[in-house]
PDB file of C-alpha atoms in Angstrom:
ATOM      1  CA  MET A   1      54.753  36.965   9.170  1.00  0.00           C
ATOM      2  CA  ALA A   2      58.407  36.174   8.556  1.00  0.00           C
ATOM      3  CA  THR A   3      60.578  38.712   6.752  1.00  0.00           C
ATOM      4  CA  ARG A   4      62.219  37.083   3.748  1.00  0.00           C
ATOM      5  CA  PRO A   5      64.624  39.398   1.832  1.00  0.00           C
ATOM      6  CA  ALA A   6      64.512  37.283  -1.308  1.00  0.00           C
ATOM      7  CA  ALA A   7      60.709  37.603  -1.491  1.00  0.00           C
ATOM      8  CA  ALA A   8      60.661  41.336  -0.829  1.00  0.00           C
ATOM      9  CA  ASP A   9      63.412  42.389  -3.256  1.00  0.00           C
ATOM     10  CA  ARG A  10      62.792  40.010  -6.171  1.00  0.00           C
ATOM     11  CA  GLU A  11      60.843  41.145  -9.241  1.00  0.00           C
ATOM     12  CA  ARG A  12      58.594  38.768 -11.169  1.00  0.00           C
ATOM     13  CA  GLY A  13      59.942  36.280 -13.626  1.00  0.00           C
ATOM     14  CA  SER A  14      62.442  33.472 -13.433  1.00  0.00           C
ATOM     15  CA  PHE A  15      65.756  33.748 -11.687  1.00  0.00           C
ATOM     16  CA  VAL A  16      67.295  34.192 -15.123  1.00  0.00           C
ATOM     17  CA  SER A  17      65.392  37.426 -15.791  1.00  0.00           C
ATOM     18  CA  VAL A  18      66.056  38.690 -12.278  1.00  0.00           C
ATOM     19  CA  LEU A  19      69.802  38.303 -12.671  1.00  0.00           C
ATOM     20  CA  GLN A  20      69.823  39.807 -16.131  1.00  0.00           C
ATOM     21  CA  ASP A  21      67.728  42.868 -15.180  1.00  0.00           C
ATOM     22  CA  ASP A  22      69.984  43.909 -12.296  1.00  0.00           C
ATOM     23  CA  ASP A  23      73.607  44.531 -13.240  1.00  0.00           C
ATOM     24  CA  LYS A  24      74.630  44.850  -9.566  1.00  0.00           C
ATOM     25  CA  ILE A  25      73.866  41.199  -8.800  1.00  0.00           C
ATOM     26  CA  ASN A  26      76.824  38.881  -9.283  1.00  0.00           C
ATOM     27  CA  ARG A  27      76.096  35.495 -10.816  1.00  0.00           C
ATOM     28  CA  ASP A  28      78.636  33.862  -8.563  1.00  0.00           C
ATOM     29  CA  GLU A  29      77.486  30.668  -6.792  1.00  0.00           C
ATOM     30  CA  GLU A  30      77.501  32.171  -3.306  1.00  0.00           C
ATOM     31  CA  GLU A  31      75.513  35.229  -4.434  1.00  0.00           C
ATOM     32  CA  MET A  32      72.410  33.091  -5.016  1.00  0.00           C
ATOM     33  CA  ALA A  33      72.989  30.883  -1.960  1.00  0.00           C
ATOM     34  CA  TRP A  34      72.730  33.746   0.527  1.00  0.00           C
ATOM     35  CA  LYS A  35      69.591  35.379  -0.837  1.00  0.00           C
ATOM     36  CA  PHE A  36      67.541  33.957   2.031  1.00  0.00           C
ATOM     37  CA  LEU A  37      69.912  33.226   4.917  1.00  0.00           C
ATOM     38  CA  SER A  38      73.523  34.283   5.349  1.00  0.00           C
ATOM     39  CA  LEU A  39      76.546  32.020   5.618  1.00  0.00           C
ATOM     40  CA  ALA A  40      76.870  32.873   9.331  1.00  0.00           C
ATOM     41  CA  GLU A  41      73.272  31.826   9.988  1.00  0.00           C
ATOM     42  CA  ILE A  42      73.695  28.549   8.090  1.00  0.00           C
ATOM     43  CA  SER A  43      76.949  27.833   9.968  1.00  0.00           C
ATOM     44  CA  ILE A  44      75.222  28.338  13.335  1.00  0.00           C
ATOM     45  CA  MET A  45      72.403  25.938  12.473  1.00  0.00           C
ATOM     46  CA  LEU A  46      74.795  23.258  11.201  1.00  0.00           C
ATOM     47  CA  GLU A  47      76.211  22.952  14.728  1.00  0.00           C
ATOM     48  CA  GLN A  48      72.794  22.555  16.406  1.00  0.00           C
ATOM     49  CA  ASP A  49      70.307  19.744  16.887  1.00  0.00           C
ATOM     50  CA  ILE A  50      66.819  19.941  15.421  1.00  0.00           C
ATOM     51  CA  ALA A  51      65.459  21.843  18.441  1.00  0.00           C
ATOM     52  CA  GLY A  52      68.248  24.397  18.085  1.00  0.00           C
ATOM     53  CA  VAL A  53      67.601  24.710  14.350  1.00  0.00           C
ATOM     54  CA  GLU A  54      63.934  25.374  15.045  1.00  0.00           C
ATOM     55  CA  LYS A  55      64.825  28.040  17.612  1.00  0.00           C
ATOM     56  CA  SER A  56      67.351  29.704  15.269  1.00  0.00           C
ATOM     57  CA  LEU A  57      64.948  29.789  12.305  1.00  0.00           C
ATOM     58  CA  GLU A  58      62.240  31.183  14.563  1.00  0.00           C
ATOM     59  CA  GLU A  59      64.570  34.090  15.369  1.00  0.00           C
ATOM     60  CA  PHE A  60      65.935  34.524  11.827  1.00  0.00           C
ATOM     61  CA  LEU A  61      62.429  34.599  10.319  1.00  0.00           C
ATOM     62  CA  ASN A  62      61.037  36.795  13.124  1.00  0.00           C
ATOM     63  CA  LEU A  63      58.221  34.377  13.972  1.00  0.00           C
ATOM     64  CA  LYS A  64      56.810  35.745  17.207  1.00  0.00           C
ATOM     65  CA  HIS A  65      53.437  33.973  17.324  1.00  0.00           C
ATOM     66  CA  ARG A  66      54.133  30.460  16.105  1.00  0.00           C
ATOM     67  CA  LEU A  67      52.307  28.942  19.089  1.00  0.00           C
ATOM     68  CA  THR A  68      49.050  30.721  18.224  1.00  0.00           C
ATOM     69  CA  SER A  69      49.396  31.465  14.491  1.00  0.00           C
ATOM     70  CA  LEU A  70      48.774  28.545  12.158  1.00  0.00           C
ATOM     71  CA  THR A  71      50.562  30.316   9.280  1.00  0.00           C
ATOM     72  CA  GLU A  72      53.758  30.928  11.264  1.00  0.00           C
ATOM     73  CA  ALA A  73      53.751  27.366  12.590  1.00  0.00           C
ATOM     74  CA  VAL A  74      53.506  25.975   9.038  1.00  0.00           C
ATOM     75  CA  LEU A  75      56.267  28.285   7.781  1.00  0.00           C
ATOM     76  CA  LEU A  76      58.606  27.239  10.567  1.00  0.00           C
ATOM     77  CA  ASP A  77      57.954  23.565   9.926  1.00  0.00           C
ATOM     78  CA  TYR A  78      58.456  24.121   6.175  1.00  0.00           C
ATOM     79  CA  TYR A  79      61.952  25.571   6.574  1.00  0.00           C
ATOM     80  CA  VAL A  80      63.071  23.338   9.450  1.00  0.00           C
ATOM     81  CA  SER A  81      62.126  20.221   7.485  1.00  0.00           C
ATOM     82  CA  GLY A  82      63.932  21.505   4.397  1.00  0.00           C
ATOM     83  CA  PHE A  83      67.100  22.366   6.301  1.00  0.00           C
ATOM     84  CA  TRP A  84      67.195  19.020   8.105  1.00  0.00           C
ATOM     85  CA  TRP A  85      66.602  17.130   4.853  1.00  0.00           C
ATOM     86  CA  ALA A  86      69.484  18.937   3.123  1.00  0.00           C
ATOM     87  CA  LYS A  87      71.758  18.401   6.112  1.00  0.00           C
ATOM     88  CA  GLY A  88      70.936  14.670   6.055  1.00  0.00           C
ATOM     89  CA  LEU A  89      72.108  14.506   2.425  1.00  0.00           C
ATOM     90  CA  GLU A  90      75.372  16.188   3.498  1.00  0.00           C
ATOM     91  CA  PHE A  91      74.883  19.310   1.422  1.00  0.00           C
ATOM     92  CA  SER A  92      77.607  21.911   1.821  1.00  0.00           C
ATOM     93  CA  SER A  93      76.888  25.268   3.445  1.00  0.00           C
ATOM     94  CA  VAL A  94      76.526  26.894   0.022  1.00  0.00           C
ATOM     95  CA  GLN A  95      74.196  24.143  -1.170  1.00  0.00           C
ATOM     96  CA  ILE A  96      72.039  24.317   1.978  1.00  0.00           C
ATOM     97  CA  GLY A  97      71.776  28.081   1.651  1.00  0.00           C
ATOM     98  CA  GLY A  98      70.841  27.747  -2.029  1.00  0.00           C
ATOM     99  CA  PHE A  99      68.267  25.055  -1.265  1.00  0.00           C
ATOM    100  CA  LEU A 100      66.574  27.205   1.388  1.00  0.00           C
ATOM    101  CA  THR A 101      66.597  30.124  -1.065  1.00  0.00           C
ATOM    102  CA  LEU A 102      64.855  27.897  -3.625  1.00  0.00           C
ATOM    103  CA  LEU A 103      62.209  26.860  -1.062  1.00  0.00           C
ATOM    104  CA  ASN A 104      61.682  30.518  -0.193  1.00  0.00           C
ATOM    105  CA  LEU A 105      61.280  31.370  -3.884  1.00  0.00           C
ATOM    106  CA  LEU A 106      58.591  28.749  -4.496  1.00  0.00           C
ATOM    107  CA  LEU A 107      56.673  29.544  -1.327  1.00  0.00           C
ATOM    108  CA  ASP A 108      56.816  33.281  -1.976  1.00  0.00           C
ATOM    109  CA  ASN A 109      55.512  32.719  -5.517  1.00  0.00           C
ATOM    110  CA  LEU A 110      52.403  31.223  -3.973  1.00  0.00           C
ATOM    111  CA  GLU A 111      52.019  33.565  -1.000  1.00  0.00           C
ATOM    112  CA  THR A 112      52.863  36.949  -2.559  1.00  0.00           C
ATOM    113  CA  TYR A 113      52.288  36.508  -6.299  1.00  0.00           C
ATOM    114  CA  HIS A 114      49.418  33.962  -6.171  1.00  0.00           C
ATOM    115  CA  MET A 115      51.079  31.706  -8.736  1.00  0.00           C
ATOM    116  CA  SER A 116      49.245  28.607  -9.858  1.00  0.00           C
ATOM    117  CA  LEU A 117      50.811  25.175  -9.552  1.00  0.00           C
ATOM    118  CA  GLU A 118      51.750  25.119 -13.253  1.00  0.00           C
ATOM    119  CA  GLU A 119      53.434  28.524 -13.037  1.00  0.00           C
ATOM    120  CA  ASN A 120      55.414  27.546  -9.948  1.00  0.00           C
ATOM    121  CA  ILE A 121      56.616  24.357 -11.639  1.00  0.00           C
ATOM    122  CA  GLN A 122      57.887  26.525 -14.482  1.00  0.00           C
ATOM    123  CA  GLU A 123      59.709  28.687 -11.913  1.00  0.00           C
ATOM    124  CA  LEU A 124      61.374  25.574 -10.492  1.00  0.00           C
ATOM    125  CA  ALA A 125      62.435  24.475 -13.979  1.00  0.00           C
ATOM    126  CA  SER A 126      63.917  27.915 -14.700  1.00  0.00           C
ATOM    127  CA  ALA A 127      65.801  27.907 -11.394  1.00  0.00           C
ATOM    128  CA  MET A 128      67.299  24.471 -12.058  1.00  0.00           C
ATOM    129  CA  ALA A 129      68.331  25.336 -15.616  1.00  0.00           C
ATOM    130  CA  GLY A 130      72.017  24.990 -16.396  1.00  0.00           C
ATOM    131  CA  ILE A 131      72.795  22.484 -13.635  1.00  0.00           C
ATOM    132  CA  GLY A 132      75.337  19.958 -14.903  1.00  0.00           C
ATOM    133  CA  LEU A 133      76.244  22.049 -17.939  1.00  0.00           C
ATOM    134  CA  SER A 134      79.507  23.904 -18.354  1.00  0.00           C
ATOM    135  CA  ASN A 135      79.495  27.434 -19.795  1.00  0.00           C
ATOM    136  CA  SER A 136      75.755  27.326 -20.337  1.00  0.00           C
ATOM    137  CA  GLU A 137      74.087  30.552 -21.461  1.00  0.00           C
ATOM    138  CA  ILE A 138      70.883  29.485 -19.663  1.00  0.00           C
ATOM    139  CA  SER A 139      71.422  29.515 -15.912  1.00  0.00           C
ATOM    140  CA  GLY A 140      69.177  29.828 -12.901  1.00  0.00           C
ATOM    141  CA  GLY A 141      72.037  30.587 -10.533  1.00  0.00           C
ATOM    142  CA  PHE A 142      72.107  27.177  -8.812  1.00  0.00           C
ATOM    143  CA  GLU A 143      75.022  25.583 -10.691  1.00  0.00           C
ATOM    144  CA  PHE A 144      76.586  24.560  -7.365  1.00  0.00           C
ATOM    145  CA  PHE A 145      74.174  21.577  -7.290  1.00  0.00           C
ATOM    146  CA  THR A 146      75.027  18.308  -8.984  1.00  0.00           C
ATOM    147  CA  ILE A 147      72.599  16.514 -11.280  1.00  0.00           C
ATOM    148  CA  ASP A 148      71.808  13.905  -8.599  1.00  0.00           C
ATOM    149  CA  GLN A 149      71.204  16.629  -6.033  1.00  0.00           C
ATOM    150  CA  ALA A 150      68.942  18.464  -8.475  1.00  0.00           C
ATOM    151  CA  LYS A 151      66.863  15.301  -8.992  1.00  0.00           C
ATOM    152  CA  ALA A 152      66.590  14.804  -5.227  1.00  0.00           C
ATOM    153  CA  ILE A 153      65.537  18.446  -4.756  1.00  0.00           C
ATOM    154  CA  ILE A 154      62.839  18.146  -7.431  1.00  0.00           C
ATOM    155  CA  ASN A 155      61.439  15.001  -5.765  1.00  0.00           C
ATOM    156  CA  TYR A 156      61.508  16.681  -2.353  1.00  0.00           C
ATOM    157  CA  VAL A 157      59.697  19.800  -3.588  1.00  0.00           C
ATOM    158  CA  LYS A 158      57.154  17.617  -5.368  1.00  0.00           C
ATOM    159  CA  SER A 159      56.256  15.633  -2.229  1.00  0.00           C
ATOM    160  CA  SER A 160      56.510  18.478   0.307  1.00  0.00           C
ATOM    161  CA  LEU A 161      54.955  21.433  -1.562  1.00  0.00           C
ATOM    162  CA  PHE A 162      53.443  20.599  -4.933  1.00  0.00           C
ATOM    163  CA  GLN A 163      51.365  17.623  -3.718  1.00  0.00           C
ATOM    164  CA  HIS A 164      49.875  19.854  -0.981  1.00  0.00           C
ATOM    165  CA  TYR A 165      49.643  23.004  -3.066  1.00  0.00           C
ATOM    166  CA  THR A 166      45.920  23.499  -2.443  1.00  0.00           C
ATOM    167  CA  LEU A 167      46.450  23.366   1.321  1.00  0.00           C
ATOM    168  CA  TYR A 168      49.215  25.978   1.182  1.00  0.00           C
ATOM    169  CA  LYS A 169      47.033  28.160  -1.039  1.00  0.00           C
ATOM    170  CA  TYR A 170      44.204  27.872   1.473  1.00  0.00           C
ATOM    171  CA  LEU A 171      46.626  28.710   4.296  1.00  0.00           C
ATOM    172  CA  PHE A 172      47.776  31.986   2.734  1.00  0.00           C
ATOM    173  CA  HIS A 173      44.704  33.203   0.868  1.00  0.00           C
ATOM    174  CA  SER A 174      41.613  31.976   2.756  1.00  0.00           C
ATOM    175  CA  PRO A 175      40.443  33.846   5.853  1.00  0.00           C
ATOM    176  CA  ARG A 176      40.108  31.652   8.887  1.00  0.00           C
ATOM    177  CA  GLU A 177      37.705  32.091  11.761  1.00  0.00           C
ATOM    178  CA  GLU A 178      38.855  32.115  15.336  1.00  0.00           C
ATOM    179  CA  LEU A 179      37.433  28.669  15.960  1.00  0.00           C
ATOM    180  CA  VAL A 180      40.229  27.206  13.799  1.00  0.00           C
ATOM    181  CA  ILE A 181      42.766  27.857  16.559  1.00  0.00           C
ATOM    182  CA  GLY A 182      40.435  27.944  19.564  1.00  0.00           C
ATOM    183  CA  ASP A 183      36.832  27.579  20.549  1.00  0.00           C
ATOM    184  CA  GLU A 184      34.904  27.876  23.753  1.00  0.00           C
ATOM    185  CA  LYS A 185      32.985  24.752  24.681  1.00  0.00           C
ATOM    186  CA  VAL A 186      30.155  24.433  27.196  1.00  0.00           C
ATOM    187  CA  VAL A 187      30.172  21.106  29.020  1.00  0.00           C
ATOM    188  CA  GLU A 188      27.043  20.036  30.887  1.00  0.00           C
ATOM    189  CA  LEU A 189      27.727  17.866  33.905  1.00  0.00           C
ATOM    190  CA  VAL A 190      25.465  15.188  35.295  1.00  0.00           C
ATOM    191  CA  LYS A 191      22.728  16.797  37.394  1.00  0.00           C
ATOM    192  CA  PRO A 192      22.839  16.026  41.139  1.00  0.00           C
ATOM    193  CA  ALA A 193      20.173  13.722  42.512  1.00  0.00           C
ATOM    194  CA  LYS A 194      18.514  16.579  44.469  1.00  0.00           C
ATOM    195  CA  THR A 195      17.258  18.239  41.276  1.00  0.00           C
ATOM    196  CA  PRO A 196      13.561  17.847  40.383  1.00  0.00           C
ATOM    197  CA  PHE A 197      14.554  15.564  37.481  1.00  0.00           C
ATOM    198  CA  PRO A 198      14.847  11.811  37.975  1.00  0.00           C
ATOM    199  CA  ALA A 199      18.429  10.745  38.553  1.00  0.00           C
ATOM    200  CA  PRO A 200      20.124   8.452  35.989  1.00  0.00           C
ATOM    201  CA  LEU A 201      20.247   4.760  36.829  1.00  0.00           C
ATOM    202  CA  GLU A 202      23.296   3.613  38.697  1.00  0.00           C
ATOM    203  CA  GLU A 203      23.710   0.733  36.212  1.00  0.00           C
ATOM    204  CA  GLY A 204      24.066   3.177  33.321  1.00  0.00           C
ATOM    205  CA  LEU A 205      27.010   5.165  34.723  1.00  0.00           C
ATOM    206  CA  ALA A 206      30.573   4.444  35.665  1.00  0.00           C
ATOM    207  CA  SER A 207      30.991   3.865  39.386  1.00  0.00           C
ATOM    208  CA  ASP A 208      33.323   6.842  39.873  1.00  0.00           C
ATOM    209  CA  ILE A 209      30.908   9.239  38.125  1.00  0.00           C
ATOM    210  CA  TYR A 210      27.942   7.910  40.069  1.00  0.00           C
ATOM    211  CA  SER A 211      29.713   8.165  43.420  1.00  0.00           C
ATOM    212  CA  LYS A 212      30.949  11.684  42.653  1.00  0.00           C
ATOM    213  CA  PHE A 213      27.822  13.306  41.255  1.00  0.00           C
ATOM    214  CA  LEU A 214      24.812  11.210  42.297  1.00  0.00           C
ATOM    215  CA  ALA A 215      25.415   9.138  45.400  1.00  0.00           C
ATOM    216  CA  LEU A 216      24.429  11.032  48.557  1.00  0.00           C
ATOM    217  CA  THR A 217      26.081  10.687  51.943  1.00  0.00           C
ATOM    218  CA  PRO A 218      23.855  10.283  55.046  1.00  0.00           C
ATOM    219  CA  GLY A 219      24.348  13.964  55.895  1.00  0.00           C
ATOM    220  CA  GLU A 220      23.274  15.046  52.450  1.00  0.00           C
ATOM    221  CA  GLU A 221      20.189  12.825  52.612  1.00  0.00           C
ATOM    222  CA  GLU A 222      19.100  14.531  55.853  1.00  0.00           C
ATOM    223  CA  GLU A 223      19.639  17.961  54.303  1.00  0.00           C
ATOM    224  CA  GLU A 224      17.619  16.919  51.276  1.00  0.00           C
ATOM    225  CA  GLU A 225      14.735  15.771  53.502  1.00  0.00           C
ATOM    226  CA  GLU A 226      14.819  19.058  55.410  1.00  0.00           C
ATOM    227  CA  GLU A 227      14.754  21.046  52.182  1.00  0.00           C
ATOM    228  CA  ALA A 228      11.828  18.970  50.953  1.00  0.00           C
ATOM    229  CA  THR A 229       9.782  19.925  54.056  1.00  0.00           C
ATOM    230  CA  LYS A 230      10.556  23.615  53.694  1.00  0.00           C
ATOM    231  CA  GLU A 231       7.994  25.800  51.952  1.00  0.00           C
ATOM    232  CA  PRO A 232       8.865  28.689  49.639  1.00  0.00           C
ATOM    233  CA  GLU A 233       9.232  32.101  51.236  1.00  0.00           C
ATOM    234  CA  GLY A 234       5.900  33.835  51.846  1.00  0.00           C
ATOM    235  CA  VAL A 235       3.889  30.583  51.856  1.00  0.00           C
ATOM    236  CA  PRO A 236       3.097  29.260  55.363  1.00  0.00           C
ATOM    237  CA  ALA A 237       3.751  25.594  55.911  1.00  0.00           C
ATOM    238  CA  GLU A 238       0.753  23.375  56.633  1.00  0.00           C
ATOM    239  CA  ALA A 239       0.514  22.182  60.203  1.00  0.00           C
ATOM    240  CA  PRO A 240       0.629  18.451  60.843  1.00  0.00           C
ATOM    241  CA  ALA A 241      -2.708  16.635  61.110  1.00  0.00           C
ATOM    242  CA  GLU A 242      -2.432  16.113  64.860  1.00  0.00           C
ATOM    243  CA  GLU A 243      -1.767  19.835  65.397  1.00  0.00           C
ATOM    244  CA  GLN A 244      -4.796  20.902  63.323  1.00  0.00           C
ATOM    245  CA  GLY A 245      -7.276  19.193  65.685  1.00  0.00           C
ATOM    246  CA  THR A 246     -10.161  16.760  64.955  1.00  0.00           C
ATOM    247  CA  VAL A 247     -13.432  18.195  63.626  1.00  0.00           C
ATOM    248  CA  ASP A 248     -16.610  16.573  65.141  1.00  0.00           C
ATOM    249  CA  PRO A 249     -18.812  15.321  62.243  1.00  0.00           C
ATOM    250  CA  LEU A 250     -21.991  15.620  64.498  1.00  0.00           C
ATOM    251  CA  MET A 251     -21.325  19.239  65.276  1.00  0.00           C
ATOM    252  CA  GLY A 252     -24.601  21.190  64.887  1.00  0.00           C
ATOM    253  CA  TYR A 253     -26.939  18.197  65.595  1.00  0.00           C
ATOM    254  CA  THR A 254     -28.961  17.758  68.839  1.00  0.00           C
ATOM    255  CA  ILE A 255     -29.471  14.471  70.650  1.00  0.00           C
ATOM    256  CA  GLU A 256     -33.089  14.347  69.417  1.00  0.00           C
ATOM    257  CA  ASP A 257     -31.904  14.673  65.808  1.00  0.00           C
ATOM    258  CA  VAL A 258     -29.464  11.836  66.286  1.00  0.00           C
ATOM    259  CA  CYS A 259     -32.096   9.555  67.914  1.00  0.00           C
ATOM    260  CA  LEU A 260     -34.598  10.317  65.153  1.00  0.00           C
ATOM    261  CA  LEU A 261     -32.044   9.498  62.477  1.00  0.00           C
ATOM    262  CA  LEU A 262     -31.028   6.251  64.164  1.00  0.00           C
ATOM    263  CA  GLY A 263     -34.716   5.239  64.514  1.00  0.00           C
ATOM    264  CA  GLN A 264     -35.345   5.790  60.817  1.00  0.00           C
ATOM    265  CA  LEU A 265     -32.278   3.747  59.909  1.00  0.00           C
ATOM    266  CA  THR A 266     -33.382   0.928  62.241  1.00  0.00           C
ATOM    267  CA  ASN A 267     -36.928   0.834  60.845  1.00  0.00           C
ATOM    268  CA  ASP A 268     -35.632   0.793  57.263  1.00  0.00           C
ATOM    269  CA  LEU A 269     -33.276  -2.038  58.106  1.00  0.00           C
ATOM    270  CA  ILE A 270     -35.996  -4.095  59.856  1.00  0.00           C
ATOM    271  CA  SER A 271     -38.472  -3.565  57.017  1.00  0.00           C
ATOM    272  CA  ASN A 272     -35.878  -4.674  54.508  1.00  0.00           C
ATOM    273  CA  ILE A 273     -35.253  -7.814  56.559  1.00  0.00           C
ATOM    274  CA  GLN A 274     -38.990  -8.571  56.751  1.00  0.00           C
ATOM    275  CA  SER A 275     -39.407  -8.057  53.024  1.00  0.00           C
ATOM    276  CA  LEU A 276     -36.523 -10.388  52.412  1.00  0.00           C
ATOM    277  CA  ALA A 277     -38.091 -13.045  54.684  1.00  0.00           C
ATOM    278  CA  VAL A 278     -41.438 -12.808  52.879  1.00  0.00           C
ATOM    279  CA  LEU A 279     -39.683 -13.142  49.551  1.00  0.00           C
ATOM    280  CA  ILE A 280     -37.796 -16.224  50.712  1.00  0.00           C
ATOM    281  CA  HIS A 281     -41.025 -17.778  51.995  1.00  0.00           C
ATOM    282  CA  LEU A 282     -42.793 -17.103  48.713  1.00  0.00           C
ATOM    283  CA  VAL A 283     -39.995 -18.629  46.664  1.00  0.00           C
ATOM    284  CA  ASP A 284     -40.025 -21.682  48.884  1.00  0.00           C
ATOM    285  CA  TYR A 285     -43.787 -22.075  48.459  1.00  0.00           C
ATOM    286  CA  ILE A 286     -43.598 -21.838  44.685  1.00  0.00           C
ATOM    287  CA  TRP A 287     -40.775 -24.334  44.518  1.00  0.00           C
ATOM    288  CA  LYS A 288     -42.641 -26.859  46.637  1.00  0.00           C
ATOM    289  CA  SER A 289     -45.806 -26.483  44.546  1.00  0.00           C
ATOM    290  CA  MET A 290     -43.912 -27.085  41.331  1.00  0.00           C
ATOM    291  CA  TRP A 291     -42.220 -30.142  42.793  1.00  0.00           C
ATOM    292  CA  ASN A 292     -45.530 -31.660  43.957  1.00  0.00           C
ATOM    293  CA  ASN A 293     -47.100 -31.113  40.535  1.00  0.00           C
ATOM    294  CA  LEU A 294     -44.255 -32.931  38.915  1.00  0.00           C
ATOM    295  CA  LEU A 295     -44.645 -35.876  41.279  1.00  0.00           C
ATOM    296  CA  THR A 296     -48.409 -36.212  40.777  1.00  0.00           C
ATOM    297  CA  ALA A 297     -48.301 -35.801  37.045  1.00  0.00           C
ATOM    298  CA  PRO A 298     -49.468 -39.024  35.154  1.00  0.00           C
TER     299      PRO A 298
END
């Protein structure tokens, strides 16, 4: 987490009460401007591009894990965006320093003191008090801003922080699991065609996926056939049919048994033929008798 002197040393209350409670703090303009960053640090960043500003703020705020810590990444973006916005409006060094101090105040109210949105808006109003007034007894210490700059700052804080207040509150006060910044995923690839499962249809896959994971080369097809013929270890493979030999179905019968069996089959066949011939003859006789009776009928 970044080290912010203004957040660590400031007591609760508005900037008015802070300045009044500590007699050692000067209410000069520059005293409030350098509560967060010094003049030297602001001067260095004014001469850099946005990448240099990001690098400088990363060092000034002591953000060592911004690539893996969501909180540090948000903090860095918060201050870099604010600095670049103020620079685009041609704020002076004192005004940029004071603006960053104000951003630090509002963010620290949420992070450290768990202020609600309404309370933080009151803090902003107290900080902007006295701007545009001469010899005002009510002052937040930011009199170096003009009225137009104060209006622009209020609109910027409204759109950048207050409209996303719930998200910032969740960022600082809700524990996050590891899967927020990283998670381990298990990806299941398409099974090769040699598995016992049916391979997907070629029409249902992209040609590059099919050729990479499913299509087999001639060498692979031969290996697959050889693996299919192999038996598991400990189980002997069955010999081909021609190697097993042919078993004689008449083994155990003598020639007399075979002749007797053939004779019985022949007699049964002949008797069946004779019975069929008698039946045909009988049907023919009946048919002729019926036909003659019909012819001779009066």
